[in-house]
Coordinates of C-alpha atoms in Angstrom, one line a residue:
X1 CA 85.7 78.6 97.5
X2 CA 85.5 76.8 94.1
X3 CA 82.0 77.1 92.7
X4 CA 80.4 80.5 92.3
X5 CA 77.4 79.3 90.2
X6 CA 77.1 78.5 86.5
X7 CA 78.2 81.4 84.4
X8 CA 78.8 81.3 80.7
X9 CA 81.9 82.8 79.2
X10 CA 85.4 81.9 78.0
X11 CA 87.1 83.2 81.0
X12 CA 85.3 80.7 83.3
X13 CA 86.9 78.0 81.1
X14 CA 90.4 79.5 81.4
X15 CA 90.4 80.6 85.1
X16 CA 89.6 78.7 88.3
X17 CA 87.3 81.0 90.3
X18 CA 88.2 81.1 94.0
X19 CA 86.2 83.9 95.4
X20 CA 84.1 87.0 94.5
X21 CA 84.9 90.2 96.3
X22 CA 81.9 92.6 96.3
X23 CA 82.4 96.3 96.5
X24 CA 79.9 99.2 96.4
X25 CA 80.4 99.7 92.7
X26 CA 81.0 96.2 91.4
X27 CA 82.8 92.9 91.9
X28 CA 86.2 91.5 91.5
X29 CA 86.6 87.8 90.8
X30 CA 89.6 86.2 92.6
X31 CA 90.8 83.4 90.3
X32 CA 93.8 81.3 89.2
X33 CA 95.1 80.9 85.7
X34 CA 95.9 77.4 84.3
X35 CA 99.5 78.1 85.3
X36 CA 98.5 78.7 89.0
X37 CA 98.8 82.6 88.9
X38 CA 96.4 84.3 91.2
X39 CA 94.7 87.3 89.5
X40 CA 91.7 89.6 89.8
X41 CA 89.1 89.5 87.0
X42 CA 87.0 92.6 86.4
X43 CA 84.0 92.6 84.2
X44 CA 83.2 95.7 82.1
X45 CA 79.9 95.7 80.3
X46 CA 79.6 96.9 76.7
X47 CA 76.7 98.3 74.8
X48 CA 78.4 97.8 71.4
X49 CA 81.6 96.2 70.1
X50 CA 84.9 97.9 70.8
X51 CA 86.6 99.4 67.8
X52 CA 89.7 97.7 66.4
X53 CA 92.9 98.2 68.4
X54 CA 91.0 98.7 71.7
X55 CA 92.5 95.6 73.3
X56 CA 96.0 96.7 72.4
X57 CA 95.3 100.1 73.7
X58 CA 94.2 98.7 77.1
X59 CA 97.2 96.4 77.3
X60 CA 99.6 99.1 76.5
X61 CA 98.1 101.8 78.8
X62 CA 100.4 102.4 81.8
X63 CA 99.5 104.5 84.8
X64 CA 101.0 104.2 88.3
X65 CA 97.6 104.7 89.9
X66 CA 95.7 102.1 87.9
X67 CA 96.0 98.4 88.5
X68 CA 98.1 96.9 85.7
X69 CA 96.1 95.1 83.0
X70 CA 97.7 91.7 82.2
X71 CA 95.2 90.6 79.7
X72 CA 91.9 91.5 78.0
X73 CA 89.3 88.8 77.3
X74 CA 86.6 89.8 74.8
X75 CA 83.2 88.2 75.2
X76 CA 79.8 89.1 73.9
X77 CA 78.4 92.2 75.7
X78 CA 81.5 92.6 77.9
X79 CA 85.2 92.4 78.3
X80 CA 87.2 90.9 81.2
X81 CA 90.2 92.8 82.5
X82 CA 92.8 90.6 84.1
X83 CA 94.7 92.4 86.9
X84 CA 97.5 91.2 89.3
X85 CA 96.4 90.8 92.9
X86 CA 96.7 93.9 95.0
X87 CA 97.1 93.7 98.8
X88 CA 96.2 97.2 99.7
X89 CA 93.6 98.6 102.0
X90 CA 90.6 100.9 101.1
X91 CA 91.3 104.5 101.4
X92 CA 88.0 104.9 103.2
X93 CA 89.4 102.9 106.1
X94 CA 92.9 104.4 106.2
X95 CA 92.1 108.0 106.7
X96 CA 91.6 108.7 110.5
X97 CA 88.1 110.1 111.3
X98 CA 88.2 113.7 112.8
X99 CA 92.0 113.8 112.0
X100 CA 92.7 113.1 108.4
X101 CA 96.1 112.8 106.8
X102 CA 98.9 115.2 106.9
X103 CA 98.2 118.1 104.4
X104 CA 101.1 117.2 102.1
X105 CA 100.2 113.5 102.0
X106 CA 96.6 114.4 101.3
X107 CA 97.6 116.8 98.4
X108 CA 99.9 114.2 96.8
X109 CA 97.2 111.6 96.8
X110 CA 94.6 114.1 95.5
X111 CA 96.9 115.2 92.6
X112 CA 97.7 111.7 91.6
X113 CA 94.2 110.5 91.5
X114 CA 92.8 113.6 89.6
X115 CA 95.6 113.2 87.1
X116 CA 94.8 109.5 86.6
X117 CA 91.1 110.2 86.1
X118 CA 91.9 112.9 83.5
X119 CA 94.3 110.6 81.6
X120 CA 91.7 107.9 81.5
X121 CA 89.0 110.2 80.1
X122 CA 91.4 111.5 77.4
X123 CA 92.2 108.1 75.9
X124 CA 91.2 107.5 72.3
X125 CA 88.6 105.1 73.8
X126 CA 87.6 107.1 77.0
X127 CA 87.5 105.3 80.3
X128 CA 85.7 106.6 83.4
X129 CA 86.1 106.0 87.1
X130 CA 84.9 107.4 90.4
X131 CA 87.1 108.9 93.0
X132 CA 84.9 107.8 95.8
X133 CA 87.3 106.8 98.7
X134 CA 85.7 103.3 98.6
X135 CA 86.9 102.9 95.0
X136 CA 90.6 103.6 96.0
X137 CA 93.0 101.3 97.7
X138 CA 96.5 102.1 99.1
X139 CA 99.3 99.5 98.4
X140 CA 102.9 100.3 99.4
X141 CA 101.9 104.0 99.9
X142 CA 100.5 104.2 96.4
X143 CA 96.8 104.9 95.6
X144 CA 95.1 102.7 93.0
X145 CA 91.8 103.3 91.4
X146 CA 89.8 100.0 91.5
X147 CA 86.9 100.1 89.1
X148 CA 86.8 101.6 85.6
X149 CA 84.2 101.7 82.9
X150 CA 83.5 102.7 79.3
X151 CA 80.4 104.4 80.5
X152 CA 80.1 107.4 82.7
X153 CA 79.3 106.7 86.4
X154 CA 76.1 108.2 87.8
X155 CA 76.3 111.9 88.4
X156 CA 76.5 111.3 92.2
X157 CA 79.5 109.0 91.8
X158 CA 81.1 111.2 89.0
X159 CA 81.2 114.2 91.4
X160 CA 82.8 112.3 94.3
X161 CA 86.2 113.8 93.3
X162 CA 85.0 117.2 94.5
X163 CA 84.9 116.1 98.1
X164 CA 88.0 113.9 98.0
X165 CA 90.5 116.5 99.3
X166 CA 88.2 117.5 102.1
X167 CA 87.9 113.8 103.1
X168 CA 91.7 113.3 103.0
X169 CA 92.2 116.3 105.2
X170 CA 89.4 115.7 107.8
X171 CA 88.3 112.1 107.5
X172 CA 84.7 113.3 106.8
X173 CA 82.9 112.1 103.7
X174 CA 80.6 114.8 102.2
X175 CA 77.7 114.3 99.8
X176 CA 77.1 118.0 99.1
X177 CA 79.4 121.1 99.4
X178 CA 79.5 122.8 102.8
X179 CA 79.2 126.5 103.2
X180 CA 81.7 126.9 106.0
X181 CA 84.8 124.9 105.2
X182 CA 86.5 126.3 108.4
X183 CA 84.0 124.4 110.6
X184 CA 86.7 121.8 110.9
X185 CA 89.7 122.7 113.0
X186 CA 92.1 121.0 110.6
X187 CA 90.9 123.3 107.8
X188 CA 91.1 126.4 109.9
X189 CA 94.8 125.9 110.4
X190 CA 95.5 125.8 106.6
X191 CA 96.7 128.7 104.6
X192 CA 94.4 130.9 102.4
X193 CA 95.7 129.1 99.2
X194 CA 94.7 125.7 100.6
X195 CA 91.2 127.0 101.6
X196 CA 90.8 128.4 98.1
X197 CA 91.6 125.1 96.6
X198 CA 89.0 123.3 98.8
X199 CA 86.4 125.9 97.7
X200 CA 87.2 125.6 94.0
X201 CA 87.2 121.8 94.2
X202 CA 83.6 121.9 95.5
X203 CA 82.4 124.5 93.0
X204 CA 80.3 122.7 90.3
X205 CA 81.4 125.3 87.8
X206 CA 85.1 124.2 88.1
X207 CA 86.4 121.4 86.0
X208 CA 88.7 118.6 87.2
X209 CA 91.5 120.1 85.0
X210 CA 91.2 123.5 86.5
X211 CA 91.3 122.2 90.0
X212 CA 94.3 120.0 89.3
X213 CA 96.1 123.0 87.8
X214 CA 95.4 124.9 91.1
X215 CA 96.5 121.9 93.2
X216 CA 99.8 121.6 91.2
X217 CA 100.6 125.3 92.0
X218 CA 100.1 124.8 95.7
X219 CA 103.3 124.7 97.7
X220 CA 103.9 121.6 99.8
X221 CA 104.5 122.2 103.5
X222 CA 106.6 119.9 105.7
X223 CA 104.9 116.7 106.5
X224 CA 105.1 113.4 108.3
X225 CA 105.4 110.2 106.3
X226 CA 102.4 108.3 105.3
X227 CA 103.7 105.4 107.4
X228 CA 103.6 107.5 110.5
X229 CA 100.1 108.8 109.6
X230 CA 98.7 105.3 109.1
X231 CA 100.5 103.9 112.1
X232 CA 99.0 106.7 114.2
X233 CA 95.6 106.0 112.8
X234 CA 95.8 102.3 113.6
X235 CA 97.0 103.1 117.1
X236 CA 94.0 105.4 117.5
X237 CA 91.6 102.7 116.3
X238 CA 93.2 100.1 118.5
X239 CA 93.0 102.3 121.7
X240 CA 89.4 103.3 120.9
X241 CA 88.4 99.8 120.2
X242 CA 89.8 98.6 123.6
X243 CA 88.0 101.3 125.5
X244 CA 84.7 100.6 123.7
X245 CA 85.2 96.9 124.3
X246 CA 85.9 97.3 128.0
X247 CA 82.9 99.6 128.5
X248 CA 80.6 97.4 126.5
X249 CA 81.6 94.2 128.3
X250 CA 81.4 95.9 131.7
X251 CA 77.9 97.3 131.2
X252 CA 76.1 94.8 129.0
X253 CA 77.8 91.5 129.1
X254 CA 79.4 91.0 132.5
X255 CA 80.7 87.5 132.2
X256 CA 79.7 84.1 130.8
X257 CA 82.0 81.3 131.9
X258 CA 82.2 77.6 131.2
X259 CA 83.1 75.7 134.4
X260 CA 86.2 73.6 133.9
X261 CA 85.1 70.7 136.0
X262 CA 81.3 71.1 136.4
X263 CA 80.7 72.4 132.9
X264 CA 78.2 75.0 134.2
X265 CA 78.1 78.8 134.0
X266 CA 78.9 80.7 137.1
X267 CA 77.9 84.2 138.0
X268 CA 78.6 86.7 135.2
X269 CA 79.9 89.4 137.6
X270 CA 82.2 87.0 139.5
X271 CA 83.7 85.1 136.6
X272 CA 84.3 87.7 133.8
X273 CA 88.0 88.1 133.2
X274 CA 89.7 90.7 131.0
X275 CA 93.4 90.2 131.1
X276 CA 95.3 93.1 129.5
X277 CA 93.8 93.7 126.1
X278 CA 92.6 90.1 125.7
X279 CA 89.1 88.9 126.7
X280 CA 89.6 85.4 128.2
X281 CA 87.1 82.9 129.4
X282 CA 87.3 79.9 131.8
X283 CA 88.4 76.6 130.4
X284 CA 85.9 74.1 128.8
X285 CA 85.9 70.4 129.5
X286 CA 83.5 68.7 127.1
X287 CA 81.3 66.1 128.7
X288 CA 79.4 65.1 125.5
X289 CA 79.2 66.3 121.9
X290 CA 78.3 70.0 122.1
X291 CA 79.0 73.4 120.6
X292 CA 80.0 76.2 123.0
X293 CA 79.6 79.8 121.7
X294 CA 81.7 82.4 123.6
X295 CA 79.3 85.3 124.6
X296 CA 81.3 88.0 122.9
X297 CA 81.1 89.4 119.4
X298 CA 83.9 91.3 117.5
X299 CA 84.2 93.1 114.2
X300 CA 87.2 94.6 112.5
X301 CA 90.6 92.9 112.9
X302 CA 90.9 90.4 115.8
X303 CA 92.2 86.9 116.6
X304 CA 90.8 84.1 118.7
X305 CA 92.9 81.7 120.7
X306 CA 92.9 78.8 123.2
X307 CA 94.9 75.8 124.3
X308 CA 93.7 72.3 123.1
X309 CA 94.3 69.0 124.8
X310 CA 92.7 66.2 122.8
X311 CA 92.2 62.6 124.0
X312 CA 91.9 61.2 120.5
X313 CA 89.2 59.5 118.4
X314 CA 86.9 62.4 118.7
X315 CA 86.3 65.3 116.2
X316 CA 86.8 68.9 117.2
X317 CA 86.4 72.2 115.5
X318 CA 87.1 75.9 116.1
X319 CA 85.3 78.4 113.9
X320 CA 83.9 81.9 113.7
X321 CA 80.3 82.4 112.8
X322 CA 78.5 85.6 111.7
X323 CA 75.7 87.0 113.8
X324 CA 73.6 88.1 110.9
X325 CA 74.6 86.3 107.7
X326 CA 75.3 82.7 106.6
X327 CA 79.1 82.8 107.0
X328 CA 81.3 80.4 109.0
X329 CA 85.0 79.6 108.7
X330 CA 87.7 77.9 110.8
X331 CA 89.3 74.5 111.1
X332 CA 88.2 71.0 112.2
X333 CA 90.1 68.0 113.5
X334 CA 89.1 64.5 112.5
X335 CA 89.4 61.3 114.6
X336 CA 92.9 60.6 113.3
X337 CA 94.3 64.1 114.2
X338 CA 94.3 65.5 110.7
X339 CA 93.4 69.2 110.3
X340 CA 91.2 70.8 107.6
X341 CA 90.5 74.4 106.9
X342 CA 86.8 75.0 105.9
X343 CA 84.5 77.8 105.0
X344 CA 80.7 77.9 104.8
X345 CA 78.8 80.5 102.8
X346 CA 75.2 80.6 101.6
X347 CA 74.6 77.1 102.7
X348 CA 77.6 75.5 101.0
X349 CA 80.7 74.3 102.8
X350 CA 84.2 74.2 101.2
X351 CA 87.4 72.5 102.3
X352 CA 90.1 75.0 101.7
X353 CA 93.4 73.3 102.9
X354 CA 94.5 70.2 104.8
X355 CA 97.4 69.2 106.9
X356 CA 100.0 66.8 105.4
X357 CA 102.4 65.1 107.8
X358 CA 101.4 67.3 110.7
X359 CA 99.0 65.5 113.1
X360 CA 97.5 66.4 116.5
X361 CA 98.7 63.8 119.0
X362 CA 96.5 62.6 121.9
X363 CA 97.2 64.1 125.4
X364 CA 99.6 66.7 124.0
X365 CA 98.9 70.5 124.4
X366 CA 98.5 72.7 121.3
X367 CA 98.1 76.5 121.0
X368 CA 95.3 77.4 118.6
X369 CA 94.9 80.7 116.9
X370 CA 92.6 82.1 114.1
X371 CA 93.4 85.5 112.7
X372 CA 90.6 87.5 111.0
X373 CA 91.4 90.8 109.1
X374 CA 88.5 92.2 107.0
X375 CA 89.0 91.9 103.2
X376 CA 91.9 89.4 103.7
X377 CA 92.0 85.6 103.8
X378 CA 91.6 84.2 107.2
X379 CA 94.6 82.6 108.8
X380 CA 94.9 79.7 111.2
X381 CA 97.8 78.3 113.3
X382 CA 98.1 75.2 115.6
X383 CA 101.3 75.0 117.6
X384 CA 102.6 72.0 119.5
X385 CA 103.7 73.5 122.8
X386 CA 106.4 70.8 123.5
X387 CA 108.3 71.2 120.3
X388 CA 107.2 74.6 118.9
X389 CA 106.3 73.0 115.6
X390 CA 103.5 75.1 114.1
X391 CA 101.0 74.3 111.4
X392 CA 99.7 77.3 109.5
X393 CA 97.1 77.6 106.8
X394 CA 95.4 80.3 104.7
X395 CA 91.7 80.3 103.8
X396 CA 89.6 82.5 101.5
X397 CA 88.3 86.0 102.1
X398 CA 85.3 85.9 104.4
X399 CA 82.4 88.3 104.1
X400 CA 82.8 91.3 106.3
X401 CA 80.6 90.9 109.4
X402 CA 80.5 90.7 113.2
X403 CA 81.7 87.2 114.4
X404 CA 81.5 85.0 117.5
X405 CA 83.9 82.3 118.5
X406 CA 82.6 78.7 118.6
X407 CA 84.1 75.5 119.8
X408 CA 82.6 72.1 119.0
X409 CA 83.9 69.0 120.8
X410 CA 83.1 65.7 122.4
X411 CA 83.7 63.8 125.6
X412 CA 87.2 64.2 127.0
X413 CA 88.3 67.2 124.9
X414 CA 89.7 70.1 126.9
X415 CA 90.2 73.7 125.9
X416 CA 92.1 76.0 128.3
X417 CA 91.2 79.7 128.5
X418 CA 89.8 80.4 125.1
X419 CA 89.6 84.1 124.3
X420 CA 89.5 87.0 121.7
X421 CA 91.7 90.0 121.3
X422 CA 91.6 93.0 119.0
X423 CA 94.4 93.4 116.5
X424 CA 95.8 96.9 116.2
X425 CA 98.8 96.6 113.9
X426 CA 97.7 94.1 111.2
X427 CA 101.0 93.6 109.5
X428 CA 102.7 92.9 112.9
X429 CA 100.0 90.2 113.6
X430 CA 100.6 88.5 110.3
X431 CA 104.4 88.6 110.9
X432 CA 104.0 86.9 114.3
X433 CA 101.7 84.3 112.7
X434 CA 104.6 83.6 110.3
X435 CA 107.1 83.5 113.2
X436 CA 108.7 86.6 111.7
X437 CA 110.1 84.6 108.8
X438 CA 111.3 86.5 105.7
X439 CA 108.3 85.1 103.6
X440 CA 104.6 85.0 103.7
X441 CA 102.3 82.1 103.0
X442 CA 99.5 83.4 100.8
X443 CA 97.9 80.1 99.7
X444 CA 97.8 76.6 101.0
X445 CA 99.2 75.2 104.3
X446 CA 102.6 74.4 105.8
X447 CA 104.6 73.7 108.9
X448 CA 106.9 76.3 110.5
X449 CA 109.8 75.0 112.6
X450 CA 112.8 77.1 113.7
X451 CA 114.1 78.7 110.4
X452 CA 112.2 76.4 108.1
X453 CA 108.8 76.4 106.3
X454 CA 107.6 73.1 104.8
X455 CA 104.8 73.6 102.3
X456 CA 102.2 70.8 102.4
X457 CA 101.3 70.1 98.8
X458 CA 99.9 73.0 96.7
X459 CA 101.1 76.4 98.1
X460 CA 102.2 79.9 97.3
X461 CA 104.7 82.0 99.2
X462 CA 105.7 85.7 98.8
X463 CA 109.2 86.8 99.9
X464 CA 108.8 89.8 102.1
X465 CA 109.7 93.1 100.7
X466 CA 113.4 93.7 100.7
X467 CA 114.2 89.9 100.5
X468 CA 115.5 88.5 97.3
X469 CA 117.2 85.2 98.3
X470 CA 116.2 81.9 100.0
X471 CA 117.2 78.3 100.1
X472 CA 115.1 75.2 99.4
X473 CA 115.2 71.5 99.1
X474 CA 112.9 68.6 98.2
X475 CA 112.4 65.1 99.7
X476 CA 114.8 62.3 98.8
X477 CA 114.0 60.8 95.4
X478 CA 111.8 63.7 94.3
X479 CA 111.4 63.6 90.5
X480 CA 109.2 66.6 89.8
X481 CA 109.8 70.2 88.9
X482 CA 112.5 71.6 91.2
X483 CA 111.2 75.2 91.4
X484 CA 108.7 77.7 90.0
X485 CA 108.8 81.4 90.7
X486 CA 106.7 84.4 89.6
X487 CA 108.2 87.9 89.7
X488 CA 106.5 91.3 89.4
X489 CA 108.3 94.6 88.7
X490 CA 107.4 98.0 90.0
X491 CA 105.8 98.9 86.6
X492 CA 103.4 95.9 86.8
X493 CA 105.4 93.7 84.4
X494 CA 105.2 90.0 85.4
X495 CA 107.7 87.2 84.7
X496 CA 107.8 83.5 85.4
X497 CA 110.8 81.3 86.2
X498 CA 110.6 77.5 85.5
X499 CA 113.2 75.0 86.5
X500 CA 111.8 71.9 84.8
X501 CA 112.4 68.3 85.7
X502 CA 114.6 67.8 82.6
X503 CA 117.1 70.4 84.0
X504 CA 116.1 73.3 81.9
X505 CA 115.8 76.7 83.6
X506 CA 113.9 79.4 81.7
X507 CA 112.8 82.9 82.4
X508 CA 109.8 84.2 80.4
X509 CA 107.2 86.9 80.4
X510 CA 103.8 86.2 81.8
X511 CA 101.5 87.3 79.0
X512 CA 99.8 85.7 76.0
X513 CA 102.9 85.3 74.0
X514 CA 105.1 84.1 76.9
X515 CA 108.2 85.4 75.3
X516 CA 111.3 83.6 76.5
X517 CA 114.0 85.9 78.0
X518 CA 116.7 83.6 79.0
X519 CA 117.6 79.9 79.3
X520 CA 120.2 77.7 81.1
X521 CA 120.7 74.1 81.9
X522 CA 121.4 72.2 85.1
X523 CA 121.3 68.7 83.7
X524 CA 121.1 65.7 86.0
X525 CA 123.5 66.9 88.6
X526 CA 120.9 68.5 90.9
X527 CA 120.3 66.6 94.2
X528 CA 116.7 67.2 95.4
X529 CA 117.4 66.6 99.1
X530 CA 120.5 68.9 99.2
X531 CA 120.0 72.5 100.0
X532 CA 119.9 74.9 96.9
X533 CA 120.4 78.6 97.3
X534 CA 118.4 81.0 95.1
X535 CA 118.9 84.7 94.6
X536 CA 117.3 87.3 92.3
X537 CA 119.0 90.5 91.4
X538 CA 117.9 93.4 89.1
X539 CA 120.0 96.2 87.8
X540 CA 119.0 98.7 85.1
X541 CA 117.6 96.7 82.2
X542 CA 118.9 93.3 83.4
X543 CA 117.8 91.0 86.1
X544 CA 119.3 87.6 87.0
X545 CA 118.1 84.4 88.7
X546 CA 121.0 82.5 90.2
X547 CA 121.1 78.9 91.6
X548 CA 123.9 77.4 93.7
X549 CA 124.2 73.9 95.1
X550 CA 127.4 72.4 96.4
X551 CA 129.6 75.0 94.7
X552 CA 127.9 74.5 91.3
X553 CA 126.3 77.7 90.1
X554 CA 123.8 78.4 87.3
X555 CA 122.4 81.8 86.1
X556 CA 119.6 82.9 83.9
X557 CA 119.8 86.4 82.7
X558 CA 117.1 88.6 81.1
X559 CA 117.9 91.7 79.0
X560 CA 114.9 94.1 78.7
X561 CA 114.2 97.2 76.7
X562 CA 113.3 99.2 79.8
X563 CA 114.7 99.4 83.3
X564 CA 113.3 96.8 85.7
X565 CA 113.1 96.7 89.4
X566 CA 111.6 93.5 91.0
X567 CA 109.2 94.3 93.8
X568 CA 107.6 90.9 94.5
X569 CA 108.9 87.3 94.3
X570 CA 106.5 84.4 94.6
X571 CA 107.3 80.8 95.1
X572 CA 104.7 78.3 93.7
X573 CA 104.7 74.6 94.4
X574 CA 102.3 71.7 93.8
X575 CA 104.1 69.3 96.1
X576 CA 106.0 69.4 99.4
X577 CA 108.7 72.0 99.4
X578 CA 111.1 73.0 102.3
X579 CA 112.2 76.6 102.4
X580 CA 114.9 77.9 104.6
X581 CA 116.1 81.4 105.5
X582 CA 119.3 82.3 103.5

């Protein structure tokens, strides 16, 4: 998504807007800086100008439960806070209904968030937030407050913190205090000290500071890890969804089937097929230009699939379409076998990514998949069954909705057994989409083959957590920039590594000043079509980027004032780049 309307302001000149994510309390703009860095932009309205030093105060403020602020853009009547992208999930979706989190995990989250809200309000220039679960996301087991403001939230939102602990323990969101806190079995099993804390937190006479003091005194019992809790929750959602899906289909839908040969629908009761956890339909042989809509709707996380056999010279598309809003996304195939990711919203269609050298060949079989996870970019893959070569592409974040699968084809096109399946473990589904490679495509398109990933033009790849090395090469005769990486530390500091076409390798900070931290030179000895190994290492106040090709090694070292631990490594490329597992 490129155009979001005409808005005045300096940050729309600096940043390329890609999407707008709407939450209950505001919006985050997903954008890219001139250097290609993907960021979130948050607008904070002002009634009067900020006092001198406010920008420096915001940039220097560090809190482990607040999204880092990379830059502050001052405009008339507002400021724009620039945040790194966060890949967490809303707390409101992670806490199992009627079950809640383990008490110790709940208490740790509660303490951290109260302490963060208090610290914000005590700044020389006070900041306010709401501890509504919808304003909190969890990334890497750490809670982050999403929206902040220089103005107090409404009284209703400001008081949400009083019901946060009860929600974490039970999964129920309250709007007013309850008289009998032991009405929930999870609460009845708690000690008297825990029950007293719950009562005090709901008492309007108690301050946030006094409740935090009580929470800090509370002894932590033994607990399961958050990973176990969330995994258990997702298994519960998955099982429940399948049961509901089966009952709903059996009672209301029966079966709608496209006849393979005749192209007509047979008896619903006779033809409906549910194989395991996937809902499959009969094959479709297109006799003329037409759209076939599968008679099943899904919400939440799911993927759609089918096997395509294309005769050539005819367009084809697979897409999801919302039942109640103007939202459509998927991919299309042109007459020459080229693939394009597209997205339609509010009457406007955007092309998001295209295939490069990968082409669909006539009369060959291809496995198609489209993965939809709410509040994440949609993902597509097309795999050639004979060779296993797999084209993958990442779209924008669609609007949350209930979607149906659609297939648009013309005479001669054949789709075998299209279907839909609920996704229970989202991270596992994404790993399978990436063929379990040690990296993740987060922007653009590419081809996965055995242990290689070939980026098609503009693209961005994250190394998976725990991986700090990879190998790459370019095409023969390549004369552009060999490599660009962006690195983020656990404290939110961001760095950029450039290996320029003139042979200069430089490591710098990603901020307004762009302070250079280390330089080295390769010269003209680098061979683009020979494999180059890259590794990143951090130790105390030093981290190193090392290159090695054919026994020739080069290092760039950065010495910092504070200890650094690199948590994310991103590879950015504007032209074809082949990555290989180390």
